[in-house]
mmCIF file with all atom_site columns, C-alpha atoms in Angstrom:
data_model
loop_
_atom_site.group_PDB
_atom_site.id
_atom_site.type_symbol
_atom_site.label_atom_id
_atom_site.label_alt_id
_atom_site.label_comp_id
_atom_site.label_asym_id
_atom_site.label_entity_id
_atom_site.label_seq_id
_atom_site.pdbx_PDB_ins_code
_atom_site.Cartn_x
_atom_site.Cartn_y
_atom_site.Cartn_z
_atom_site.occupancy
_atom_site.B_iso_or_equiv
_atom_site.pdbx_formal_charge
_atom_site.auth_seq_id
_atom_site.auth_comp_id
_atom_site.auth_asym_id
_atom_site.auth_atom_id
_atom_site.pdbx_PDB_model_num
ATOM 1   C CA . GLN G 1 1   ? -80.765  -132.103 -28.179 1.00 95.00 ? 1   GLN G CA 1
ATOM 2   C CA . VAL G 1 2   ? -82.292  -130.287 -31.130 1.00 96.00 ? 2   VAL G CA 1
ATOM 3   C CA . GLN G 1 3   ? -83.794  -132.766 -33.601 1.00 97.00 ? 3   GLN G CA 1
ATOM 4   C CA . LEU G 1 4   ? -85.965  -132.770 -36.681 1.00 98.00 ? 4   LEU G CA 1
ATOM 5   C CA . VAL G 1 5   ? -87.397  -136.203 -37.426 1.00 98.00 ? 5   VAL G CA 1
ATOM 6   C CA . GLN G 1 6   ? -89.087  -136.712 -40.761 1.00 98.00 ? 6   GLN G CA 1
ATOM 7   C CA . SER G 1 7   ? -91.633  -139.207 -42.035 1.00 98.00 ? 7   SER G CA 1
ATOM 8   C CA . GLY G 1 8   ? -90.697  -142.310 -43.980 1.00 97.00 ? 8   GLY G CA 1
ATOM 9   C CA . ALA G 1 9   ? -89.974  -142.914 -47.637 1.00 98.00 ? 9   ALA G CA 1
ATOM 10  C CA . GLU G 1 10  ? -92.735  -142.541 -50.214 1.00 98.00 ? 10  GLU G CA 1
ATOM 11  C CA . VAL G 1 11  ? -93.291  -143.995 -53.678 1.00 98.00 ? 11  VAL G CA 1
ATOM 12  C CA . LYS G 1 12  ? -95.772  -142.103 -55.834 1.00 98.00 ? 12  LYS G CA 1
ATOM 13  C CA . LYS G 1 13  ? -97.073  -142.226 -59.375 1.00 98.00 ? 13  LYS G CA 1
ATOM 14  C CA . PRO G 1 14  ? -96.774  -139.244 -61.708 1.00 98.00 ? 14  PRO G CA 1
ATOM 15  C CA . GLY G 1 15  ? -99.569  -136.749 -61.081 1.00 97.00 ? 15  GLY G CA 1
ATOM 16  C CA . ALA G 1 16  ? -100.020 -137.751 -57.445 1.00 98.00 ? 16  ALA G CA 1
ATOM 17  C CA . SER G 1 17  ? -99.297  -135.674 -54.335 1.00 98.00 ? 17  SER G CA 1
ATOM 18  C CA . VAL G 1 18  ? -96.975  -136.327 -51.409 1.00 98.00 ? 18  VAL G CA 1
ATOM 19  C CA . SER G 1 19  ? -96.952  -134.961 -47.882 1.00 98.00 ? 19  SER G CA 1
ATOM 20  C CA . VAL G 1 20  ? -93.815  -135.023 -45.758 1.00 98.00 ? 20  VAL G CA 1
ATOM 21  C CA . SER G 1 21  ? -93.832  -134.321 -42.022 1.00 98.00 ? 21  SER G CA 1
ATOM 22  C CA . CYS G 1 22  ? -91.057  -132.916 -39.846 1.00 98.00 ? 22  CYS G CA 1
ATOM 23  C CA . LYS G 1 23  ? -91.350  -133.228 -36.059 1.00 98.00 ? 23  LYS G CA 1
ATOM 24  C CA . ALA G 1 24  ? -89.190  -130.882 -34.008 1.00 98.00 ? 24  ALA G CA 1
ATOM 25  C CA . SER G 1 25  ? -87.884  -131.426 -30.504 1.00 97.00 ? 25  SER G CA 1
ATOM 26  C CA . GLY G 1 26  ? -85.322  -129.902 -28.162 1.00 97.00 ? 26  GLY G CA 1
ATOM 27  C CA . TYR G 1 27  ? -86.180  -126.238 -28.798 1.00 97.00 ? 27  TYR G CA 1
ATOM 28  C CA . THR G 1 28  ? -89.128  -123.822 -28.811 1.00 97.00 ? 28  THR G CA 1
ATOM 29  C CA . PHE G 1 29  ? -90.802  -124.695 -32.093 1.00 96.00 ? 29  PHE G CA 1
ATOM 30  C CA . THR G 1 30  ? -92.468  -121.320 -32.645 1.00 95.00 ? 30  THR G CA 1
ATOM 31  C CA . SER G 1 31  ? -89.208  -119.377 -32.238 1.00 95.00 ? 31  SER G CA 1
ATOM 32  C CA . TYR G 1 32  ? -87.668  -120.463 -35.537 1.00 95.00 ? 32  TYR G CA 1
ATOM 33  C CA . ALA G 1 33  ? -88.807  -120.730 -39.132 1.00 96.00 ? 33  ALA G CA 1
ATOM 34  C CA . ILE G 1 34  ? -88.546  -124.009 -41.028 1.00 97.00 ? 34  ILE G CA 1
ATOM 35  C CA . SER G 1 35  ? -87.291  -124.276 -44.583 1.00 97.00 ? 35  SER G CA 1
ATOM 36  C CA . TRP G 1 36  ? -87.514  -127.142 -47.047 1.00 98.00 ? 36  TRP G CA 1
ATOM 37  C CA . VAL G 1 37  ? -84.685  -128.250 -49.326 1.00 98.00 ? 37  VAL G CA 1
ATOM 38  C CA . ARG G 1 38  ? -84.571  -131.160 -51.742 1.00 98.00 ? 38  ARG G CA 1
ATOM 39  C CA . GLN G 1 39  ? -81.663  -133.061 -53.229 1.00 98.00 ? 39  GLN G CA 1
ATOM 40  C CA . ALA G 1 40  ? -81.988  -135.138 -56.380 1.00 97.00 ? 40  ALA G CA 1
ATOM 41  C CA . PRO G 1 41  ? -79.732  -138.199 -56.709 1.00 94.00 ? 41  PRO G CA 1
ATOM 42  C CA . GLY G 1 42  ? -76.113  -137.119 -57.221 1.00 92.00 ? 42  GLY G CA 1
ATOM 43  C CA . GLN G 1 43  ? -77.007  -133.410 -57.215 1.00 94.00 ? 43  GLN G CA 1
ATOM 44  C CA . GLY G 1 44  ? -76.518  -130.457 -54.923 1.00 94.00 ? 44  GLY G CA 1
ATOM 45  C CA . PRO G 1 45  ? -79.311  -129.229 -52.650 1.00 97.00 ? 45  PRO G CA 1
ATOM 46  C CA . GLU G 1 46  ? -82.186  -127.163 -54.074 1.00 97.00 ? 46  GLU G CA 1
ATOM 47  C CA . TYR G 1 47  ? -84.054  -124.633 -51.917 1.00 96.00 ? 47  TYR G CA 1
ATOM 48  C CA . MET G 1 48  ? -87.857  -124.811 -52.018 1.00 97.00 ? 48  MET G CA 1
ATOM 49  C CA . GLY G 1 49  ? -89.049  -122.189 -49.517 1.00 96.00 ? 49  GLY G CA 1
ATOM 50  C CA . TRP G 1 50  ? -89.690  -121.446 -45.857 1.00 96.00 ? 50  TRP G CA 1
ATOM 51  C CA . MET G 1 51  ? -92.414  -121.013 -43.302 1.00 95.00 ? 51  MET G CA 1
ATOM 52  C CA . ASN G 1 52  ? -92.592  -118.715 -40.284 1.00 94.00 ? 52  ASN G CA 1
ATOM 53  C CA . ILE G 1 53  ? -93.889  -121.106 -37.635 1.00 94.00 ? 53  ILE G CA 1
ATOM 54  C CA . TYR G 1 54  ? -95.043  -118.255 -35.339 1.00 91.00 ? 54  TYR G CA 1
ATOM 55  C CA . ASN G 1 55  ? -97.471  -116.632 -37.794 1.00 91.00 ? 55  ASN G CA 1
ATOM 56  C CA . ALA G 1 56  ? -97.738  -119.286 -40.534 1.00 92.00 ? 56  ALA G CA 1
ATOM 57  C CA . HIS G 1 57  ? -96.409  -116.911 -43.198 1.00 94.00 ? 57  HIS G CA 1
ATOM 58  C CA . THR G 1 58  ? -94.882  -118.764 -46.112 1.00 96.00 ? 58  THR G CA 1
ATOM 59  C CA . ASN G 1 59  ? -92.515  -117.909 -48.940 1.00 94.00 ? 59  ASN G CA 1
ATOM 60  C CA . TYR G 1 60  ? -92.115  -120.352 -51.822 1.00 96.00 ? 60  TYR G CA 1
ATOM 61  C CA . GLU G 1 61  ? -89.488  -120.306 -54.532 1.00 95.00 ? 61  GLU G CA 1
ATOM 62  C CA . GLU G 1 62  ? -90.947  -119.368 -57.903 1.00 95.00 ? 62  GLU G CA 1
ATOM 63  C CA . LYS G 1 63  ? -90.157  -122.796 -59.361 1.00 95.00 ? 63  LYS G CA 1
ATOM 64  C CA . PHE G 1 64  ? -92.503  -124.464 -56.868 1.00 96.00 ? 64  PHE G CA 1
ATOM 65  C CA . GLN G 1 65  ? -95.264  -121.851 -56.719 1.00 96.00 ? 65  GLN G CA 1
ATOM 66  C CA . GLY G 1 66  ? -98.668  -123.467 -57.260 1.00 96.00 ? 66  GLY G CA 1
ATOM 67  C CA . ARG G 1 67  ? -97.411  -126.960 -56.431 1.00 98.00 ? 67  ARG G CA 1
ATOM 68  C CA . VAL G 1 68  ? -96.048  -126.677 -52.884 1.00 98.00 ? 68  VAL G CA 1
ATOM 69  C CA . THR G 1 69  ? -97.833  -125.957 -49.621 1.00 98.00 ? 69  THR G CA 1
ATOM 70  C CA . MET G 1 70  ? -96.102  -125.655 -46.256 1.00 98.00 ? 70  MET G CA 1
ATOM 71  C CA . THR G 1 71  ? -98.140  -125.897 -43.077 1.00 97.00 ? 71  THR G CA 1
ATOM 72  C CA . THR G 1 72  ? -97.615  -126.472 -39.388 1.00 97.00 ? 72  THR G CA 1
ATOM 73  C CA . ASP G 1 73  ? -99.297  -127.948 -36.328 1.00 96.00 ? 73  ASP G CA 1
ATOM 74  C CA . THR G 1 74  ? -97.841  -126.130 -33.357 1.00 96.00 ? 74  THR G CA 1
ATOM 75  C CA . SER G 1 75  ? -99.661  -128.419 -30.908 1.00 96.00 ? 75  SER G CA 1
ATOM 76  C CA . THR G 1 76  ? -97.401  -131.278 -32.012 1.00 97.00 ? 76  THR G CA 1
ATOM 77  C CA . SER G 1 77  ? -94.355  -129.207 -33.087 1.00 97.00 ? 77  SER G CA 1
ATOM 78  C CA . THR G 1 78  ? -94.673  -130.613 -36.592 1.00 98.00 ? 78  THR G CA 1
ATOM 79  C CA . ALA G 1 79  ? -94.164  -128.950 -39.968 1.00 98.00 ? 79  ALA G CA 1
ATOM 80  C CA . TYR G 1 80  ? -95.544  -130.333 -43.205 1.00 98.00 ? 80  TYR G CA 1
ATOM 81  C CA . MET G 1 81  ? -94.668  -129.950 -46.864 1.00 98.00 ? 81  MET G CA 1
ATOM 82  C CA . GLU G 1 82  ? -97.067  -131.065 -49.589 1.00 98.00 ? 82  GLU G CA 1
ATOM 83  C CA . LEU G 1 83  ? -96.020  -131.252 -53.221 1.00 98.00 ? 83  LEU G CA 1
ATOM 84  C CA . THR G 1 84  ? -98.660  -131.888 -55.886 1.00 98.00 ? 84  THR G CA 1
ATOM 85  C CA . SER G 1 85  ? -98.684  -132.902 -59.569 1.00 98.00 ? 85  SER G CA 1
ATOM 86  C CA . LEU G 1 86  ? -95.584  -135.010 -59.069 1.00 98.00 ? 86  LEU G CA 1
ATOM 87  C CA . ARG G 1 87  ? -93.231  -135.683 -61.991 1.00 97.00 ? 87  ARG G CA 1
ATOM 88  C CA . SER G 1 88  ? -90.302  -138.023 -62.343 1.00 97.00 ? 88  SER G CA 1
ATOM 89  C CA . ASP G 1 89  ? -87.874  -135.153 -61.807 1.00 96.00 ? 89  ASP G CA 1
ATOM 90  C CA . ASP G 1 90  ? -89.361  -134.591 -58.351 1.00 98.00 ? 90  ASP G CA 1
ATOM 91  C CA . THR G 1 91  ? -87.604  -137.790 -57.266 1.00 98.00 ? 91  THR G CA 1
ATOM 92  C CA . ALA G 1 92  ? -85.300  -136.619 -54.484 1.00 98.00 ? 92  ALA G CA 1
ATOM 93  C CA . VAL G 1 93  ? -84.559  -136.630 -50.787 1.00 98.00 ? 93  VAL G CA 1
ATOM 94  C CA . TYR G 1 94  ? -86.588  -133.896 -49.118 1.00 98.00 ? 94  TYR G CA 1
ATOM 95  C CA . TYR G 1 95  ? -85.209  -132.198 -46.007 1.00 98.00 ? 95  TYR G CA 1
ATOM 96  C CA . CYS G 1 96  ? -86.716  -129.812 -43.503 1.00 98.00 ? 96  CYS G CA 1
ATOM 97  C CA . ALA G 1 97  ? -84.243  -127.533 -41.737 1.00 98.00 ? 97  ALA G CA 1
ATOM 98  C CA . ARG G 1 98  ? -84.284  -124.929 -38.979 1.00 97.00 ? 98  ARG G CA 1
ATOM 99  C CA . VAL G 1 99  ? -83.728  -121.385 -40.190 1.00 96.00 ? 99  VAL G CA 1
ATOM 100 C CA . ARG G 1 100 ? -81.130  -118.975 -38.811 1.00 95.00 ? 100 ARG G CA 1
ATOM 101 C CA . GLY G 1 101 ? -80.428  -115.416 -39.878 1.00 84.00 ? 101 GLY G CA 1
ATOM 102 C CA . ASN G 1 102 ? -83.346  -113.270 -40.951 1.00 80.00 ? 102 ASN G CA 1
ATOM 103 C CA . TYR G 1 103 ? -86.392  -114.790 -42.504 1.00 73.00 ? 103 TYR G CA 1
ATOM 104 C CA . HIS G 1 104 ? -85.764  -113.945 -46.134 1.00 79.00 ? 104 HIS G CA 1
ATOM 105 C CA . TYR G 1 105 ? -82.002  -114.352 -46.129 1.00 88.00 ? 105 TYR G CA 1
ATOM 106 C CA . HIS G 1 106 ? -81.080  -117.330 -44.052 1.00 94.00 ? 106 HIS G CA 1
ATOM 107 C CA . TYR G 1 107 ? -78.977  -120.425 -43.641 1.00 96.00 ? 107 TYR G CA 1
ATOM 108 C CA . MET G 1 108 ? -79.956  -123.686 -41.929 1.00 97.00 ? 108 MET G CA 1
ATOM 109 C CA . ASP G 1 109 ? -78.340  -124.838 -38.709 1.00 97.00 ? 109 ASP G CA 1
ATOM 110 C CA . VAL G 1 110 ? -80.197  -128.092 -38.007 1.00 97.00 ? 110 VAL G CA 1
ATOM 111 C CA . TRP G 1 111 ? -81.406  -130.471 -40.701 1.00 98.00 ? 111 TRP G CA 1
ATOM 112 C CA . GLY G 1 112 ? -84.044  -133.160 -40.637 1.00 98.00 ? 112 GLY G CA 1
ATOM 113 C CA . THR G 1 113 ? -83.432  -136.842 -41.185 1.00 98.00 ? 113 THR G CA 1
ATOM 114 C CA . GLY G 1 114 ? -84.579  -136.661 -44.812 1.00 98.00 ? 114 GLY G CA 1
ATOM 115 C CA . THR G 1 115 ? -87.453  -138.299 -46.667 1.00 98.00 ? 115 THR G CA 1
ATOM 116 C CA . THR G 1 116 ? -86.890  -140.114 -49.946 1.00 98.00 ? 116 THR G CA 1
ATOM 117 C CA . VAL G 1 117 ? -89.653  -139.488 -52.452 1.00 98.00 ? 117 VAL G CA 1
ATOM 118 C CA . THR G 1 118 ? -89.623  -141.637 -55.571 1.00 98.00 ? 118 THR G CA 1
ATOM 119 C CA . VAL G 1 119 ? -91.920  -140.785 -58.463 1.00 98.00 ? 119 VAL G CA 1
ATOM 120 C CA . SER G 1 120 ? -92.353  -143.662 -60.869 1.00 97.00 ? 120 SER G CA 1
ATOM 121 C CA . SER G 1 121 ? -95.075  -145.166 -62.992 1.00 95.00 ? 121 SER G CA 1
ATOM 122 C CA . GLU D 2 1   ? -80.181  -115.786 -59.481 1.00 94.00 ? 1   GLU D CA 1
ATOM 123 C CA . ILE D 2 2   ? -76.675  -116.129 -58.063 1.00 96.00 ? 2   ILE D CA 1
ATOM 124 C CA . VAL D 2 3   ? -74.907  -119.198 -59.445 1.00 97.00 ? 3   VAL D CA 1
ATOM 125 C CA . LEU D 2 4   ? -72.266  -120.724 -57.174 1.00 97.00 ? 4   LEU D CA 1
ATOM 126 C CA . THR D 2 5   ? -69.444  -122.651 -58.846 1.00 98.00 ? 5   THR D CA 1
ATOM 127 C CA . GLN D 2 6   ? -67.369  -124.904 -56.603 1.00 98.00 ? 6   GLN D CA 1
ATOM 128 C CA . SER D 2 7   ? -63.929  -126.146 -57.480 1.00 96.00 ? 7   SER D CA 1
ATOM 129 C CA . PRO D 2 8   ? -62.346  -128.543 -57.756 1.00 96.00 ? 8   PRO D CA 1
ATOM 130 C CA . GLY D 2 9   ? -65.076  -131.107 -58.288 1.00 96.00 ? 9   GLY D CA 1
ATOM 131 C CA . THR D 2 10  ? -63.002  -133.716 -56.477 1.00 97.00 ? 10  THR D CA 1
ATOM 132 C CA . LEU D 2 11  ? -60.014  -133.253 -54.188 1.00 97.00 ? 11  LEU D CA 1
ATOM 133 C CA . SER D 2 12  ? -57.855  -136.331 -53.489 1.00 97.00 ? 12  SER D CA 1
ATOM 134 C CA . LEU D 2 13  ? -55.784  -135.895 -50.344 1.00 97.00 ? 13  LEU D CA 1
ATOM 135 C CA . SER D 2 14  ? -54.268  -137.920 -47.521 1.00 97.00 ? 14  SER D CA 1
ATOM 136 C CA . PRO D 2 15  ? -55.133  -137.641 -43.827 1.00 97.00 ? 15  PRO D CA 1
ATOM 137 C CA . GLY D 2 16  ? -53.092  -134.867 -42.235 1.00 97.00 ? 16  GLY D CA 1
ATOM 138 C CA . GLU D 2 17  ? -52.934  -132.783 -45.416 1.00 97.00 ? 17  GLU D CA 1
ATOM 139 C CA . ARG D 2 18  ? -54.519  -129.361 -45.886 1.00 98.00 ? 18  ARG D CA 1
ATOM 140 C CA . ALA D 2 19  ? -57.649  -128.983 -48.029 1.00 98.00 ? 19  ALA D CA 1
ATOM 141 C CA . THR D 2 20  ? -58.603  -125.767 -49.800 1.00 98.00 ? 20  THR D CA 1
ATOM 142 C CA . LEU D 2 21  ? -62.051  -125.589 -51.401 1.00 98.00 ? 21  LEU D CA 1
ATOM 143 C CA . SER D 2 22  ? -63.276  -122.731 -53.577 1.00 98.00 ? 22  SER D CA 1
ATOM 144 C CA . CYS D 2 23  ? -66.761  -121.273 -54.085 1.00 98.00 ? 23  CYS D CA 1
ATOM 145 C CA . ARG D 2 24  ? -67.148  -118.563 -56.715 1.00 98.00 ? 24  ARG D CA 1
ATOM 146 C CA . ALA D 2 25  ? -70.360  -116.555 -57.114 1.00 97.00 ? 25  ALA D CA 1
ATOM 147 C CA . SER D 2 26  ? -71.698  -115.150 -60.388 1.00 97.00 ? 26  SER D CA 1
ATOM 148 C CA . GLN D 2 27  ? -72.555  -111.881 -58.555 1.00 96.00 ? 27  GLN D CA 1
ATOM 149 C CA . LYS D 2 28  ? -71.447  -110.275 -55.314 1.00 96.00 ? 28  LYS D CA 1
ATOM 150 C CA . VAL D 2 29  ? -72.814  -112.047 -52.249 1.00 95.00 ? 29  VAL D CA 1
ATOM 151 C CA . SER D 2 30  ? -74.357  -109.381 -50.025 1.00 88.00 ? 30  SER D CA 1
ATOM 152 C CA . SER D 2 31  ? -72.931  -108.966 -46.524 1.00 85.00 ? 31  SER D CA 1
ATOM 153 C CA . SER D 2 32  ? -70.806  -112.099 -46.957 1.00 89.00 ? 32  SER D CA 1
ATOM 154 C CA . TYR D 2 33  ? -73.935  -114.155 -46.452 1.00 96.00 ? 33  TYR D CA 1
ATOM 155 C CA . LEU D 2 34  ? -72.262  -117.432 -47.368 1.00 97.00 ? 34  LEU D CA 1
ATOM 156 C CA . ALA D 2 35  ? -72.488  -120.770 -45.555 1.00 98.00 ? 35  ALA D CA 1
ATOM 157 C CA . TRP D 2 36  ? -70.630  -124.055 -45.890 1.00 98.00 ? 36  TRP D CA 1
ATOM 158 C CA . TYR D 2 37  ? -72.047  -127.513 -45.222 1.00 98.00 ? 37  TYR D CA 1
ATOM 159 C CA . GLN D 2 38  ? -70.543  -130.984 -44.977 1.00 98.00 ? 38  GLN D CA 1
ATOM 160 C CA . GLN D 2 39  ? -72.484  -134.018 -46.192 1.00 98.00 ? 39  GLN D CA 1
ATOM 161 C CA . LYS D 2 40  ? -71.596  -137.672 -45.770 1.00 97.00 ? 40  LYS D CA 1
ATOM 162 C CA . PRO D 2 41  ? -73.273  -140.487 -47.734 1.00 95.00 ? 41  PRO D CA 1
ATOM 163 C CA . GLY D 2 42  ? -76.824  -141.148 -46.569 1.00 95.00 ? 42  GLY D CA 1
ATOM 164 C CA . GLN D 2 43  ? -76.787  -138.196 -44.172 1.00 97.00 ? 43  GLN D CA 1
ATOM 165 C CA . ALA D 2 44  ? -78.242  -134.719 -44.125 1.00 97.00 ? 44  ALA D CA 1
ATOM 166 C CA . PRO D 2 45  ? -75.992  -131.707 -44.652 1.00 98.00 ? 45  PRO D CA 1
ATOM 167 C CA . ARG D 2 46  ? -74.297  -130.374 -41.521 1.00 98.00 ? 46  ARG D CA 1
ATOM 168 C CA . LEU D 2 47  ? -73.646  -126.659 -41.032 1.00 98.00 ? 47  LEU D CA 1
ATOM 169 C CA . LEU D 2 48  ? -69.953  -125.793 -40.712 1.00 98.00 ? 48  LEU D CA 1
ATOM 170 C CA . ILE D 2 49  ? -69.655  -122.065 -41.411 1.00 98.00 ? 49  ILE D CA 1
ATOM 171 C CA . SER D 2 50  ? -72.011  -119.092 -41.694 1.00 96.00 ? 50  SER D CA 1
ATOM 172 C CA . GLY D 2 51  ? -71.318  -115.467 -42.529 1.00 95.00 ? 51  GLY D CA 1
ATOM 173 C CA . ALA D 2 52  ? -68.361  -116.666 -44.626 1.00 96.00 ? 52  ALA D CA 1
ATOM 174 C CA . SER D 2 53  ? -66.126  -117.213 -41.583 1.00 97.00 ? 53  SER D CA 1
ATOM 175 C CA . SER D 2 54  ? -68.078  -117.988 -38.396 1.00 97.00 ? 54  SER D CA 1
ATOM 176 C CA . ARG D 2 55  ? -67.818  -121.591 -37.270 1.00 98.00 ? 55  ARG D CA 1
ATOM 177 C CA . ALA D 2 56  ? -71.051  -123.234 -36.139 1.00 97.00 ? 56  ALA D CA 1
ATOM 178 C CA . THR D 2 57  ? -71.375  -124.645 -32.649 1.00 96.00 ? 57  THR D CA 1
ATOM 179 C CA . GLY D 2 58  ? -69.225  -127.707 -32.104 1.00 96.00 ? 58  GLY D CA 1
ATOM 180 C CA . ILE D 2 59  ? -67.243  -127.400 -35.346 1.00 98.00 ? 59  ILE D CA 1
ATOM 181 C CA . PRO D 2 60  ? -63.504  -128.039 -34.812 1.00 97.00 ? 60  PRO D CA 1
ATOM 182 C CA . ASP D 2 61  ? -61.134  -125.134 -35.388 1.00 96.00 ? 61  ASP D CA 1
ATOM 183 C CA . ARG D 2 62  ? -59.347  -126.993 -38.192 1.00 98.00 ? 62  ARG D CA 1
ATOM 184 C CA . PHE D 2 63  ? -62.264  -125.752 -40.342 1.00 98.00 ? 63  PHE D CA 1
ATOM 185 C CA . SER D 2 64  ? -62.042  -122.130 -41.401 1.00 98.00 ? 64  SER D CA 1
ATOM 186 C CA . GLY D 2 65  ? -63.851  -119.959 -43.922 1.00 97.00 ? 65  GLY D CA 1
ATOM 187 C CA . SER D 2 66  ? -62.770  -116.799 -45.659 1.00 97.00 ? 66  SER D CA 1
ATOM 188 C CA . GLY D 2 67  ? -63.618  -114.577 -48.579 1.00 96.00 ? 67  GLY D CA 1
ATOM 189 C CA . TYR D 2 68  ? -65.651  -111.610 -49.669 1.00 94.00 ? 68  TYR D CA 1
ATOM 190 C CA . GLY D 2 69  ? -67.677  -110.460 -52.655 1.00 95.00 ? 69  GLY D CA 1
ATOM 191 C CA . THR D 2 70  ? -67.593  -113.261 -55.192 1.00 97.00 ? 70  THR D CA 1
ATOM 192 C CA . ASP D 2 71  ? -64.733  -115.493 -54.000 1.00 97.00 ? 71  ASP D CA 1
ATOM 193 C CA . PHE D 2 72  ? -64.944  -117.659 -50.904 1.00 98.00 ? 72  PHE D CA 1
ATOM 194 C CA . THR D 2 73  ? -62.772  -120.433 -49.492 1.00 98.00 ? 73  THR D CA 1
ATOM 195 C CA . LEU D 2 74  ? -63.231  -123.268 -47.016 1.00 98.00 ? 74  LEU D CA 1
ATOM 196 C CA . SER D 2 75  ? -59.979  -124.579 -45.552 1.00 98.00 ? 75  SER D CA 1
ATOM 197 C CA . ILE D 2 76  ? -59.413  -127.705 -43.504 1.00 98.00 ? 76  ILE D CA 1
ATOM 198 C CA . SER D 2 77  ? -55.999  -127.397 -41.875 1.00 95.00 ? 77  SER D CA 1
ATOM 199 C CA . ARG D 2 78  ? -55.252  -131.069 -41.252 1.00 95.00 ? 78  ARG D CA 1
ATOM 200 C CA . LEU D 2 79  ? -57.641  -133.647 -42.639 1.00 97.00 ? 79  LEU D CA 1
ATOM 201 C CA . GLU D 2 80  ? -58.997  -136.183 -40.179 1.00 97.00 ? 80  GLU D CA 1
ATOM 202 C CA . PRO D 2 81  ? -60.525  -139.470 -41.409 1.00 96.00 ? 81  PRO D CA 1
ATOM 203 C CA . GLU D 2 82  ? -64.024  -138.174 -40.638 1.00 97.00 ? 82  GLU D CA 1
ATOM 204 C CA . ASP D 2 83  ? -63.533  -135.108 -42.869 1.00 98.00 ? 83  ASP D CA 1
ATOM 205 C CA . PHE D 2 84  ? -63.721  -137.062 -46.118 1.00 97.00 ? 84  PHE D CA 1
ATOM 206 C CA . ALA D 2 85  ? -67.116  -136.020 -47.458 1.00 98.00 ? 85  ALA D CA 1
ATOM 207 C CA . VAL D 2 86  ? -68.847  -133.668 -49.897 1.00 98.00 ? 86  VAL D CA 1
ATOM 208 C CA . TYR D 2 87  ? -68.863  -129.944 -49.123 1.00 98.00 ? 87  TYR D CA 1
ATOM 209 C CA . TYR D 2 88  ? -71.426  -127.427 -50.354 1.00 98.00 ? 88  TYR D CA 1
ATOM 210 C CA . CYS D 2 89  ? -71.520  -123.662 -50.232 1.00 98.00 ? 89  CYS D CA 1
ATOM 211 C CA . GLN D 2 90  ? -74.799  -121.727 -50.027 1.00 98.00 ? 90  GLN D CA 1
ATOM 212 C CA . GLN D 2 91  ? -75.433  -118.019 -50.496 1.00 97.00 ? 91  GLN D CA 1
ATOM 213 C CA . TYR D 2 92  ? -78.214  -116.337 -48.550 1.00 96.00 ? 92  TYR D CA 1
ATOM 214 C CA . GLY D 2 93  ? -77.644  -112.730 -49.498 1.00 92.00 ? 93  GLY D CA 1
ATOM 215 C CA . SER D 2 94  ? -80.258  -112.643 -52.224 1.00 92.00 ? 94  SER D CA 1
ATOM 216 C CA . SER D 2 95  ? -83.307  -114.518 -53.375 1.00 90.00 ? 95  SER D CA 1
ATOM 217 C CA . PRO D 2 96  ? -83.485  -117.278 -54.440 1.00 92.00 ? 96  PRO D CA 1
ATOM 218 C CA . LEU D 2 97  ? -81.132  -118.904 -51.963 1.00 95.00 ? 97  LEU D CA 1
ATOM 219 C CA . THR D 2 98  ? -78.763  -121.094 -53.942 1.00 96.00 ? 98  THR D CA 1
ATOM 220 C CA . PHE D 2 99  ? -76.247  -123.878 -53.369 1.00 97.00 ? 99  PHE D CA 1
ATOM 221 C CA . GLY D 2 100 ? -73.098  -124.828 -55.205 1.00 97.00 ? 100 GLY D CA 1
ATOM 222 C CA . GLY D 2 101 ? -72.630  -128.157 -56.930 1.00 96.00 ? 101 GLY D CA 1
ATOM 223 C CA . GLY D 2 102 ? -70.269  -129.478 -54.266 1.00 97.00 ? 102 GLY D CA 1
ATOM 224 C CA . THR D 2 103 ? -66.653  -130.552 -53.839 1.00 98.00 ? 103 THR D CA 1
ATOM 225 C CA . LYS D 2 104 ? -65.925  -134.134 -52.899 1.00 98.00 ? 104 LYS D CA 1
ATOM 226 C CA . VAL D 2 105 ? -62.914  -134.607 -50.640 1.00 98.00 ? 105 VAL D CA 1
ATOM 227 C CA . GLU D 2 106 ? -61.728  -138.179 -51.044 1.00 97.00 ? 106 GLU D CA 1
ATOM 228 C CA . ILE D 2 107 ? -58.913  -140.240 -49.590 1.00 94.00 ? 107 ILE D CA 1
ATOM 229 C CA . LYS D 2 108 ? -55.908  -140.428 -51.866 1.00 92.00 ? 108 LYS D CA 1
#
């Protein structure tokens, strides 16, 4: 079955960087884009951006421009999201998700297992 | 940015009852590009509906979506015990993609 399995929880200090991985299985990895969404404790989801796995094109939400980088390793069917200059309000569960619809205007039909990132001094 | 307002914040119902959840957009959602997700504690969101009314694969037909423009509704015809969860709407008709704040459906 289609699965997205993410890396484990992280605890970081303010100013540090975090990298989250997302390993896909059960479908042709290069046929779908991957988006990243985060959810702060008790809040609704917040969209961060997406990556076209086939050509590595990325599109980041303005709020995260300059701090987020999305990459992929097609040889291992894994997507990565790095967030730098971490602040306490970056504490959240980070999800990768498979994109459906067209690339710019899409919804997500399969979600990853989630990675909890805690930013604390 | 399109702001999605979900109401009510919490819906207290009994198993077997009908649930009606609302999602109102601050601007027209293009092409009815609206999705609904279900989320249970400690789990990732699960896609229920896309295109305002199309059920995702494997979603029971007690879930239905409707609406157009700025007003959208998710209905659950007869609540099963596994339906008690938080529900989010998401618009994907314009950038940035945005989510609502959620409606919690709890057991009365």
